[in-house]
Amino acid sequence: MKKKLLLPVVLSLIISAQAIAAQGNKENGKIIYDKKCWWCHGEKGAGDGPAAKFLNPPPRDFTAGWYKFKTTPFDEITPADEDIFRMISGGMNHISLWKGMSGTSMPNWDDVLKEQDRWDLVAYIKSLSGLEQPQKPPISYSGQIKSSKESIEKGREIFKKMCVECHGEEGKGDGTKKLKDDLGFRTWPRNLTKPWTFKVNNDPKEIYTRISNGIPGTQMPSFADPSSKKTLSEEERWHVANYVASIADDIKRPKDDTVLKVIRLEGDLPSKIDDPKWAEAQPTSFYFIPQIIAKERFFTPTMDSITARAFYNDKEIAILLEWDDRTKSIPGDEKAKELAEGDVLEDSVAVQFPVIIPEEMEKPYFGMGDSAKPVNIWQWKSGTTSAPETMKLMNANGFQKIEQRDAAKAGLKAIGVYNNGTWRVVMKRPLATEEKDKDVQFAEGKYTPIAFAAWDGSNGESGSKHVMTTWYWLLLKPATPKSTYIIPIIVALLVFGGELLLVRKSKK
Ligand code: HEC
Ligand code: HEC
C-alpha cells in the first residue's frame, strides 16, 4: 500500500520542484547576468554590451522581448520559459575553431552554469521586458507524419514552391534574394544541407516548429500564419520538414581526419568535374577559419568548410575541391552584383604545399610560408564576364614575399564549375616537375603537408582577406597489391579445407 502511494508523491514533488525552478529567482539571475552576459547583451540588457559592435548577428536586446527560437505559436510573442532555458543552455551554434565559424557568438552555458542558475537567468531576462507567461500552449506535434519516401517526395515539391527563393534549389542557402534582418543586418538563409550549422537542430519536429513559427526578427517567415501570402497546411509542413531533414549531407561535415588520402588509379585521371569516377575517391572535409593573422584581418566569413578528393597515377595528381558558396561571383555579372556586399570580386580557391617536404613532420608556418620554408600556392580564380577562369602558381616566403610563376610551364591546370550553391574545381599537375628546387615533388607513400584557402568575391574577399584551413596531410596511398587480398583467401581455404579433410578422416 505504502509503496503504491510513493510514486505519485515523488512525481508531484518533482513536478512542483520544476515549477519552482521554471519560475526562477530573478535577483539571483541578475547577479549571474552581471558576471556572464552583460559583455555582449549590455548592462541593462539592451543588446549593446562592449562586444556588440563586433558581432553579426548582434546580441539579443532583451528589453524588446522577442525571441527567435520558441515553441509557442507564431501569434504568441511570449516564449515558454523552457524555450529561453534551452537557448541559454545549448547556445546558438556557437562559433569555434573546432566546430566551425559559421555560427553565432552566443555560447552554450550548460557546462558553465548550474541548472538553477540558468532558470534564474530566464526569470531575470524576461523581467527586462515585462514578459509574463504565454497565453497559448506550445504548438502540438500530435499530427506528426513519419518520414517516408512519399512524404519526402511531397516535401520536395512544396520546398520548390515555397523555400527556394531564399534557400536555393538544393537548399544550400544560395537563394536569389539579398536579405536583411529587422535590425538591418545582412543575413544568410541557412544552408539546409549542413545541419551542424543550425541554431537549433534538424530533427523534423524542430524544422516543423521553424516552418510554423518562422524565425522572428529575420526574413524566415511563418508558414502557419493565415494572413501571410504563403501558408502551408499542417500536413504540408510535416512533409517539407521531412524533406529538409533528408537533405543533410554528412560528407561535408569535417570529422577528425587530418589526412587526405590520394587513391592510385591505373590509366587516365578524371579531368572532367562530373566524371563518375570521382565517386571512388575518398572525400575528406576540413573547416575553414577566417584569416586573422596578416592584415587585413577578416571576421565575417560566409564559407565554413571544404571537401577534397584526389587521385594519382604514375604521372599526375588530380585534386577535386568542392565547397559551398552562396554566391557565384563573376565581376561584370548583373545578378552577382545584386547579391554582393560592395563590388563583385572573383571567387577563388587555393591549395598550398611546402616546396621541401619536411622530414621531421615540421610544417612551415601556415599563413603563407616563412623566410626559411617557402610554399607553393596553386590558385584558381573564377574569371569575369570578359575574362576566362585562371590558374596561378606562386611561391611565397611569408605574406610579403610572393613570386609569380608560370603555371603552364609547371604543367599546372584547373577547371571550375558552379552549380546550385557549390563550386567544384579540379586541379591537376605532374607528380614531378623540372624545377625541383621550386616545386613540391609528390612521391608515393610520403606524407606531404597541404592547406586550403578560399575567397568569396561577393563578400569583399581578396588578397589576405579570405578563409583558410590549417595544415593537413596529403598521402599518395600505395596501391594495395592484389596478392594481399588473395593470400588470406588462399590461406583460409587451405586451413578450412585441411580441417575438413581431417574431420572426414577421423570420421572414417
Ligand atoms: C559573446 C557574446 C554573448 C554572450 C557572452 C552571451 N550571449 Fe546571448 N546571444 C548572443 C548573440 C550574438 C545572440 C543572438 C544570436 C542570433 O540572433 O542568432 C544571443 C542570443 C541570446 C538569446 C536569444 C535566444 C532566442 O531564442 O532568440 C538568449 C536568451 C541569450 N542570448 C541569453 C544569454 C545569457 C543568459 C547569457 C549569459 C549567461 C548570454 N546570452 C551571453 C551573444 C552572447
Ligand atoms: C524570405 C526568405 C526565406 C524563405 C522563403 C524561407 N526561409 Fe528559412 N530561413 C531564412 C533565413 C534568413 C534563415 C536564417 C535566420 C537566422 O539568421 O537565424 C532561415 C533559416 C531556416 C532554418 C534554420 C533553423 C535553425 O535551427 O537554424 C530552417 C530549417 C529553414 N529556414 C527552413 C525553411 C523552409 C523549409 C522553408 C520553406 C517552407 C523556408 N525556410 C523558407 C529565410 C527564408
XYZ file of C-alpha atoms and ligand atoms in Angstrom:
594
model
C 0.000 0.000 0.000
C 2.694 2.427 1.065
C 4.749 1.612 -1.992
C 1.846 2.370 -4.307
C 1.414 5.801 -2.760
C 5.084 6.673 -3.019
C 5.255 7.045 -6.796
C 2.601 9.789 -7.175
C 4.082 11.602 -4.182
C 7.560 11.546 -5.685
C 6.211 12.594 -9.060
C 4.303 15.528 -7.644
C 7.415 16.575 -5.735
C 9.427 16.531 -8.951
C 6.741 18.481 -10.786
C 6.490 21.170 -8.126
C 10.282 21.399 -7.966
C 10.258 22.001 -11.695
C 7.543 24.609 -11.404
C 9.610 26.491 -8.837
C 12.685 26.124 -10.985
C 10.788 27.323 -14.017
C 9.769 30.454 -12.173
C 13.347 31.180 -11.264
C 14.756 33.759 -8.927
C 15.347 36.939 -10.869
C 17.515 38.562 -8.168
C 19.995 35.710 -8.385
C 19.578 35.812 -12.186
C 20.749 39.421 -12.228
C 23.869 38.580 -10.216
C 24.841 35.942 -12.773
C 23.860 38.125 -15.694
C 26.126 40.906 -14.445
C 29.020 38.447 -14.424
C 28.471 36.456 -17.607
C 26.133 38.145 -20.045
C 26.471 41.937 -19.938
C 29.621 41.951 -22.047
C 27.526 41.122 -25.077
C 23.912 41.770 -24.071
C 24.607 45.101 -22.340
C 24.431 46.324 -18.756
C 20.665 46.855 -18.948
C 20.058 44.042 -21.437
C 19.616 46.301 -24.457
C 21.977 44.233 -26.621
C 24.614 46.960 -26.503
C 27.492 45.489 -24.495
C 31.081 46.440 -25.380
C 31.465 43.367 -27.627
C 28.230 44.023 -29.525
C 29.668 46.211 -32.254
C 31.888 43.371 -33.479
C 29.094 40.809 -33.736
C 26.745 39.785 -36.543
C 24.157 38.595 -35.687
C 24.110 41.107 -32.819
C 23.421 40.025 -29.226
C 19.717 39.999 -28.455
C 18.133 43.117 -26.957
C 16.203 41.665 -24.013
C 14.257 44.876 -23.446
C 12.477 44.285 -26.779
C 11.076 40.948 -25.617
C 11.262 38.900 -28.829
C 12.897 35.524 -29.202
C 13.918 33.646 -32.309
C 13.570 30.074 -31.176
C 10.316 29.493 -29.373
C 7.805 26.661 -29.388
C 4.775 28.832 -28.655
C 2.744 29.553 -31.824
C 3.517 32.333 -34.303
C 0.752 34.578 -32.887
C 2.039 34.321 -29.316
C 5.074 36.550 -28.824
C 5.903 35.210 -25.363
C 8.133 32.150 -25.455
C 7.795 29.324 -22.959
C 10.349 29.542 -20.137
C 11.714 26.229 -21.394
C 12.499 27.834 -24.772
C 14.709 30.523 -23.247
C 16.238 27.994 -20.861
C 17.103 25.768 -23.789
C 18.799 28.527 -25.781
C 20.840 29.615 -22.744
C 21.862 26.021 -22.080
C 22.675 25.000 -25.650
C 23.784 28.324 -27.131
C 23.079 29.229 -30.741
C 25.524 27.240 -32.862
C 28.420 28.851 -31.059
C 31.363 29.567 -33.357
C 34.662 27.926 -32.555
C 37.800 26.938 -34.360
C 36.898 23.325 -33.731
C 33.216 23.295 -34.629
C 33.211 25.783 -37.454
C 32.909 29.514 -37.862
C 29.501 29.817 -39.453
C 27.552 30.232 -36.232
C 26.903 32.999 -33.737
C 28.781 34.261 -30.702
C 26.049 33.076 -28.298
C 27.822 30.410 -26.197
C 26.270 27.382 -24.525
C 26.179 27.674 -20.729
C 25.211 24.145 -19.705
C 28.788 23.263 -18.795
C 29.460 26.579 -17.015
C 26.314 27.385 -15.034
C 24.239 25.209 -12.726
C 20.735 24.342 -13.894
C 19.069 26.519 -11.249
C 21.249 29.489 -12.225
C 20.070 29.120 -15.809
C 16.402 29.155 -14.698
C 17.156 32.250 -12.624
C 18.598 33.908 -15.713
C 15.364 33.125 -17.583
C 13.375 34.916 -14.885
C 15.736 37.885 -14.953
C 15.877 38.449 -18.705
C 12.094 38.032 -19.013
C 11.668 40.746 -16.389
C 13.680 43.149 -18.573
C 10.745 43.405 -20.977
C 7.977 42.600 -18.511
C 7.155 39.272 -20.187
C 4.645 37.114 -18.295
C 3.672 33.516 -19.017
C 2.441 32.789 -22.572
C -1.345 32.707 -23.042
C -1.193 29.917 -25.609
C 0.229 26.423 -25.191
C 3.234 25.298 -27.248
C 2.497 24.046 -30.749
C 1.437 20.427 -30.874
C 3.315 17.614 -32.579
C 0.392 15.190 -32.386
C -0.177 15.345 -36.135
C 3.423 14.362 -36.940
C 3.770 12.496 -40.213
C 6.573 10.000 -40.096
C 9.257 10.373 -42.702
C 8.892 8.102 -45.732
C 9.788 8.172 -49.404
C 6.347 9.535 -50.280
C 6.409 12.212 -47.606
C 9.913 13.367 -48.636
C 8.785 13.488 -52.278
C 5.758 15.630 -51.378
C 8.005 17.800 -49.249
C 10.403 18.326 -52.154
C 7.563 19.721 -54.299
C 6.479 22.099 -51.537
C 10.077 23.169 -50.964
C 10.414 24.076 -54.648
C 7.415 26.393 -54.429
C 7.929 27.918 -51.022
C 11.573 27.843 -49.975
C 13.972 28.009 -52.953
C 13.791 31.771 -53.438
C 15.762 32.069 -50.186
C 17.277 28.639 -49.535
C 18.197 27.805 -53.151
C 17.278 24.888 -55.467
C 19.154 22.315 -53.380
C 18.748 24.077 -50.044
C 22.289 25.433 -49.783
C 21.183 28.962 -48.908
C 22.085 30.253 -52.374
C 18.756 31.972 -52.950
C 18.111 34.829 -55.303
C 17.384 37.482 -52.681
C 19.609 39.774 -50.680
C 18.266 39.531 -47.134
C 18.455 41.866 -44.143
C 17.025 41.145 -40.704
C 14.674 43.542 -38.919
C 17.618 45.454 -37.482
C 19.161 45.947 -40.914
C 21.951 43.361 -40.602
C 22.823 41.198 -43.609
C 21.568 37.657 -43.016
C 22.021 34.453 -44.929
C 19.358 31.762 -45.219
C 20.641 28.589 -43.590
C 22.457 26.031 -45.726
C 19.996 23.225 -45.031
C 22.405 20.514 -46.198
C 24.644 21.316 -43.210
C 22.509 20.668 -40.123
C 25.502 21.123 -37.812
C 25.267 24.840 -38.658
C 21.653 25.099 -37.450
C 20.966 27.272 -34.442
C 18.735 24.550 -33.039
C 18.908 21.254 -34.967
C 17.368 19.341 -37.862
C 15.074 16.972 -36.005
C 11.848 17.067 -38.107
C 9.973 18.421 -35.051
C 12.366 21.351 -34.802
C 12.174 22.073 -38.529
C 8.374 21.845 -38.300
C 8.472 24.398 -35.484
C 10.638 26.789 -37.522
C 8.386 26.448 -40.582
C 5.280 27.008 -38.467
C 6.651 29.904 -36.406
C 9.247 31.405 -38.672
C 12.323 32.893 -37.024
C 11.113 36.186 -35.547
C 13.228 39.203 -36.400
C 14.551 37.575 -39.589
C 13.212 37.022 -43.099
C 12.396 33.397 -42.314
C 8.573 33.604 -42.387
C 5.840 31.685 -40.594
C 4.041 29.302 -42.944
C 1.193 28.776 -40.469
C 0.101 32.402 -40.386
C -3.142 32.607 -42.437
C -2.605 36.328 -43.046
C 0.684 35.696 -44.896
C 0.835 35.143 -48.640
C 2.426 31.788 -48.069
C 0.606 29.328 -45.925
C 1.001 25.602 -45.676
C -1.363 23.132 -44.051
C -0.127 21.231 -41.020
C 0.314 18.160 -43.192
C 2.344 20.076 -45.782
C 4.596 21.485 -43.063
C 5.416 17.954 -41.890
C 6.235 16.818 -45.432
C 8.589 19.714 -46.036
C 10.197 19.165 -42.602
C 10.831 15.538 -43.564
C 12.317 16.676 -46.867
C 14.660 19.181 -45.195
C 15.828 16.538 -42.702
C 16.555 14.227 -45.664
C 18.956 16.583 -47.470
C 21.592 16.644 -44.709
C 24.929 15.848 -46.365
C 27.255 14.308 -43.835
C 30.164 14.115 -46.289
C 30.599 17.873 -45.978
C 30.879 17.674 -42.220
C 34.522 17.881 -41.118
C 35.474 14.898 -38.951
C 38.762 14.440 -37.167
C 40.571 13.292 -40.326
C 43.867 15.022 -40.863
C 44.950 13.079 -43.947
C 43.623 13.490 -47.478
C 44.181 10.063 -48.999
C 45.054 10.145 -52.678
C 43.895 6.972 -54.410
C 46.000 5.354 -57.126
C 44.376 4.761 -60.497
C 45.660 2.745 -63.429
C 45.154 4.732 -66.634
C 43.935 8.305 -67.051
C 42.832 10.535 -64.198
C 39.399 12.174 -64.497
C 39.793 15.648 -65.944
C 36.096 16.475 -66.020
C 34.360 17.587 -62.856
C 31.305 15.389 -63.356
C 33.317 12.240 -64.158
C 31.555 9.404 -62.249
C 34.996 8.083 -61.319
C 35.245 10.742 -58.598
C 32.771 8.687 -56.577
C 35.595 6.187 -55.999
C 37.847 8.769 -54.366
C 37.691 9.268 -50.635
C 36.102 12.600 -49.619
C 37.669 14.428 -46.681
C 36.271 17.673 -45.287
C 38.050 20.430 -43.388
C 36.850 23.503 -41.511
C 37.751 26.926 -42.809
C 38.793 29.615 -40.374
C 38.979 33.281 -41.285
C 42.448 34.693 -41.917
C 43.168 36.858 -38.895
C 46.951 36.779 -38.768
C 48.039 39.131 -41.508
C 46.486 42.450 -42.359
C 43.827 42.871 -43.473
C 42.194 40.742 -40.758
C 38.860 39.242 -41.515
C 35.979 38.422 -39.174
C 32.861 37.946 -41.302
C 33.303 34.731 -43.282
C 30.483 33.251 -45.377
C 32.122 29.882 -46.116
C 32.853 27.305 -43.451
C 34.267 24.116 -44.927
C 35.835 22.476 -47.964
C 35.754 18.883 -49.188
C 38.649 17.386 -51.135
C 39.089 14.189 -53.133
C 42.206 13.164 -55.015
C 43.638 10.582 -57.423
C 47.089 9.919 -58.811
C 48.611 7.634 -61.407
C 52.212 7.089 -62.465
C 52.408 10.591 -63.981
C 49.950 13.024 -62.418
C 47.923 14.060 -59.398
C 44.329 15.412 -59.656
C 42.536 17.107 -56.766
C 38.793 17.852 -56.746
C 37.889 20.709 -54.413
C 34.259 21.234 -53.503
C 32.882 23.967 -51.272
C 29.540 25.666 -50.703
C 29.467 29.361 -51.569
C 26.043 31.039 -51.641
C 27.033 33.408 -54.446
C 28.648 32.837 -57.836
C 30.844 35.900 -58.032
C 31.628 36.835 -61.605
C 32.644 40.505 -61.877
C 30.521 42.216 -64.536
C 27.533 39.963 -63.912
C 24.330 41.842 -63.051
C 22.800 39.163 -60.843
C 26.033 38.764 -58.887
C 26.032 42.497 -58.279
C 22.539 42.418 -56.782
C 23.581 39.905 -54.127
C 27.073 41.205 -53.316
C 28.306 43.300 -50.433
C 30.044 46.077 -52.346
C 31.943 45.327 -55.563
C 31.870 41.822 -57.002
C 35.351 40.268 -56.975
C 36.298 36.862 -58.356
C 35.630 33.713 -56.310
C 38.788 31.756 -55.782
C 40.337 28.682 -54.186
C 43.932 27.711 -53.462
C 45.966 24.834 -52.152
C 49.329 25.287 -50.546
C 52.275 22.915 -50.166
C 55.756 23.364 -48.735
C 58.354 23.335 -51.530
C 60.511 20.986 -49.490
C 58.596 18.220 -47.739
C 59.692 18.348 -44.111
C 61.475 15.261 -42.791
C 60.543 15.697 -39.153
C 56.831 16.351 -39.515
C 57.623 20.010 -39.044
C 55.467 22.163 -41.284
C 56.040 25.729 -42.495
C 54.087 28.482 -40.832
C 50.550 28.029 -42.173
C 49.987 31.659 -43.075
C 51.958 31.601 -46.289
C 55.269 30.013 -45.548
C 58.097 31.821 -43.807
C 61.533 33.038 -44.779
C 63.204 29.676 -44.209
C 60.426 27.489 -45.594
C 58.860 28.635 -48.839
C 55.488 27.341 -50.026
C 53.896 26.635 -53.408
C 50.468 28.172 -53.896
C 48.151 26.928 -56.647
C 45.365 29.449 -57.004
C 42.312 29.182 -59.242
C 40.138 32.237 -59.941
C 36.602 32.193 -61.334
C 37.086 34.770 -64.134
C 34.901 37.726 -65.076
C 32.229 38.269 -67.742
C 35.010 39.348 -70.099
C 37.912 37.114 -68.993
C 38.079 33.338 -68.519
C 38.955 31.491 -65.313
C 42.674 31.447 -64.479
C 45.159 29.217 -62.716
C 48.103 30.806 -60.967
C 51.260 29.415 -59.490
C 53.077 31.348 -56.807
C 55.924 30.779 -54.435
C 55.737 32.592 -51.124
C 58.095 33.239 -48.257
C 55.603 34.880 -45.934
C 52.838 37.301 -46.864
C 55.079 39.981 -48.300
C 57.425 37.954 -50.474
C 55.404 36.416 -53.274
C 56.879 35.333 -56.591
C 54.500 34.861 -59.550
C 55.489 31.847 -61.635
C 54.371 30.225 -64.869
C 51.637 27.681 -64.055
C 51.546 26.234 -67.581
C 55.297 25.603 -67.544
C 54.916 23.560 -64.365
C 52.084 21.627 -66.044
C 49.513 23.008 -63.600
C 45.902 23.134 -64.901
C 42.445 23.686 -63.439
C 38.791 23.992 -64.346
C 35.864 25.099 -62.212
C 32.071 24.758 -62.352
C 29.433 26.408 -60.162
C 26.107 24.725 -59.608
C 23.324 25.455 -57.076
C 25.485 26.916 -54.344
C 28.566 24.720 -54.805
C 31.870 25.335 -56.565
C 33.762 22.324 -57.885
C 37.307 22.834 -59.088
C 39.687 20.178 -60.412
C 43.426 20.912 -60.239
C 45.998 18.746 -61.983
C 49.784 18.656 -62.038
C 52.508 16.161 -62.947
C 53.889 14.378 -59.872
C 57.360 15.670 -60.712
C 58.390 18.941 -62.363
C 61.603 20.258 -63.900
C 62.204 22.957 -61.288
C 62.707 20.572 -58.407
C 64.028 23.249 -56.069
C 60.923 25.402 -56.657
C 58.016 22.948 -56.883
C 56.779 20.359 -54.440
C 57.571 16.861 -55.797
C 54.993 14.195 -54.997
C 56.000 10.672 -54.091
C 54.034 7.566 -53.217
C 53.754 6.774 -49.513
C 55.093 10.143 -48.384
C 53.124 12.485 -46.101
C 53.000 15.931 -47.737
C 51.585 18.907 -45.821
C 48.639 20.594 -47.550
C 46.487 23.617 -46.637
C 43.451 25.146 -48.361
C 42.133 28.686 -48.784
C 39.094 30.231 -50.470
C 37.743 33.665 -51.314
C 34.063 34.682 -51.645
C 34.179 37.563 -54.098
C 30.667 38.726 -53.179
C 31.792 39.171 -49.593
C 34.607 41.575 -50.424
C 37.251 38.849 -50.116
C 40.549 39.295 -51.927
C 44.241 39.304 -51.073
C 44.785 38.396 -47.429
C 41.058 38.701 -46.676
C 39.861 35.124 -47.017
C 39.149 31.840 -45.234
C 41.734 29.110 -44.866
C 42.497 25.820 -43.160
C 45.433 24.926 -41.017
C 47.934 22.350 -42.345
C 46.724 18.840 -43.007
C 48.428 15.918 -44.745
C 48.190 14.570 -48.254
C 49.156 10.938 -48.707
C 49.591 9.167 -52.036
C 48.366 5.793 -50.919
C 50.379 2.950 -52.386
C 48.103 0.665 -54.400
C 47.219 -2.430 -52.412
C 48.830 -5.277 -54.309
C 46.228 -7.807 -55.462
C 48.131 -10.557 -53.661
C 47.329 -9.052 -50.236
C 43.661 -9.661 -50.931
C 44.139 -13.090 -52.401
C 46.619 -14.612 -49.979
C 44.313 -14.543 -46.924
C 41.630 -16.209 -49.014
C 44.003 -18.954 -50.088
C 45.173 -19.395 -46.512
C 41.578 -19.561 -45.294
C 40.696 -22.084 -47.950
C 43.730 -24.218 -47.146
C 43.099 -24.172 -43.416
C 39.377 -24.723 -43.776
C 39.879 -27.334 -46.445
C 42.540 -29.014 -44.318
C 40.233 -29.130 -41.363
C 37.503 -30.642 -43.475
C 39.891 -33.313 -44.616
C 40.874 -34.034 -41.034
C 37.267 -34.264 -39.940
C 36.469 -36.663 -42.752
C 39.486 -38.772 -41.993
C 38.663 -39.026 -38.306
C 35.056 -39.919 -39.147
C 36.229 -42.664 -41.341
C 29.933 36.532 -26.677
C 28.652 37.174 -26.740
C 27.490 36.638 -25.913
C 27.466 36.318 -24.561
C 28.602 36.391 -23.558
C 26.109 35.925 -24.284
N 25.345 35.989 -25.417
Fe 23.353 35.542 -25.549
N 23.376 35.972 -27.543
C 24.474 36.434 -28.237
C 24.091 36.649 -29.607
C 25.005 37.148 -30.702
C 22.729 36.289 -29.720
C 21.856 36.356 -30.989
C 22.076 35.185 -31.932
C 21.101 35.224 -33.095
O 20.282 36.135 -33.172
O 21.142 34.320 -33.900
C 22.307 35.891 -28.404
C 21.011 35.481 -28.114
C 20.578 35.145 -26.833
C 19.218 34.729 -26.523
C 18.053 34.658 -27.505
C 17.540 33.272 -27.829
C 16.409 33.295 -28.825
O 15.693 32.276 -28.951
O 16.194 34.284 -29.524
C 19.191 34.489 -25.174
C 18.004 34.042 -24.348
C 20.531 34.739 -24.661
N 21.347 35.125 -25.687
C 20.892 34.644 -23.329
C 22.186 34.850 -22.849
C 22.533 34.716 -21.455
C 21.569 34.397 -20.328
C 23.894 34.952 -21.375
C 24.768 34.888 -20.130
C 24.706 33.657 -19.359
C 24.355 35.248 -22.705
N 23.299 35.173 -23.572
C 25.663 35.555 -23.019
C 25.747 36.645 -27.733
C 26.149 36.420 -26.431
C 12.157 35.013 -47.418
C 13.256 34.115 -47.183
C 13.012 32.733 -46.617
C 12.069 31.794 -47.009
C 11.012 31.929 -48.084
C 12.332 30.619 -46.209
N 13.373 30.830 -45.355
Fe 14.126 29.507 -43.993
N 15.450 30.900 -43.345
C 15.595 32.169 -43.873
C 16.622 32.878 -43.123
C 17.108 34.282 -43.382
C 17.087 31.999 -42.108
C 18.156 32.275 -41.063
C 17.602 33.064 -39.896
C 18.649 33.362 -38.846
O 19.506 34.174 -39.101
O 18.626 32.718 -37.796
C 16.332 30.758 -42.293
C 16.512 29.627 -41.514
C 15.872 28.424 -41.709
C 16.110 27.218 -40.911
C 17.153 27.094 -39.810
C 16.738 26.658 -38.426
C 17.875 26.585 -37.437
O 17.739 25.848 -36.454
O 18.900 27.218 -37.611
C 15.307 26.240 -41.451
C 15.205 24.793 -41.003
C 14.551 26.837 -42.537
N 14.906 28.151 -42.648
C 13.636 26.148 -43.325
C 12.853 26.754 -44.318
C 11.852 26.055 -45.094
C 11.556 24.571 -45.009
C 11.255 26.986 -45.916
C 10.102 26.777 -46.879
C 8.906 26.166 -46.330
C 11.916 28.254 -45.666
N 12.864 28.072 -44.690
C 11.609 29.434 -46.320
C 14.888 32.709 -44.927
C 13.825 32.106 -45.573
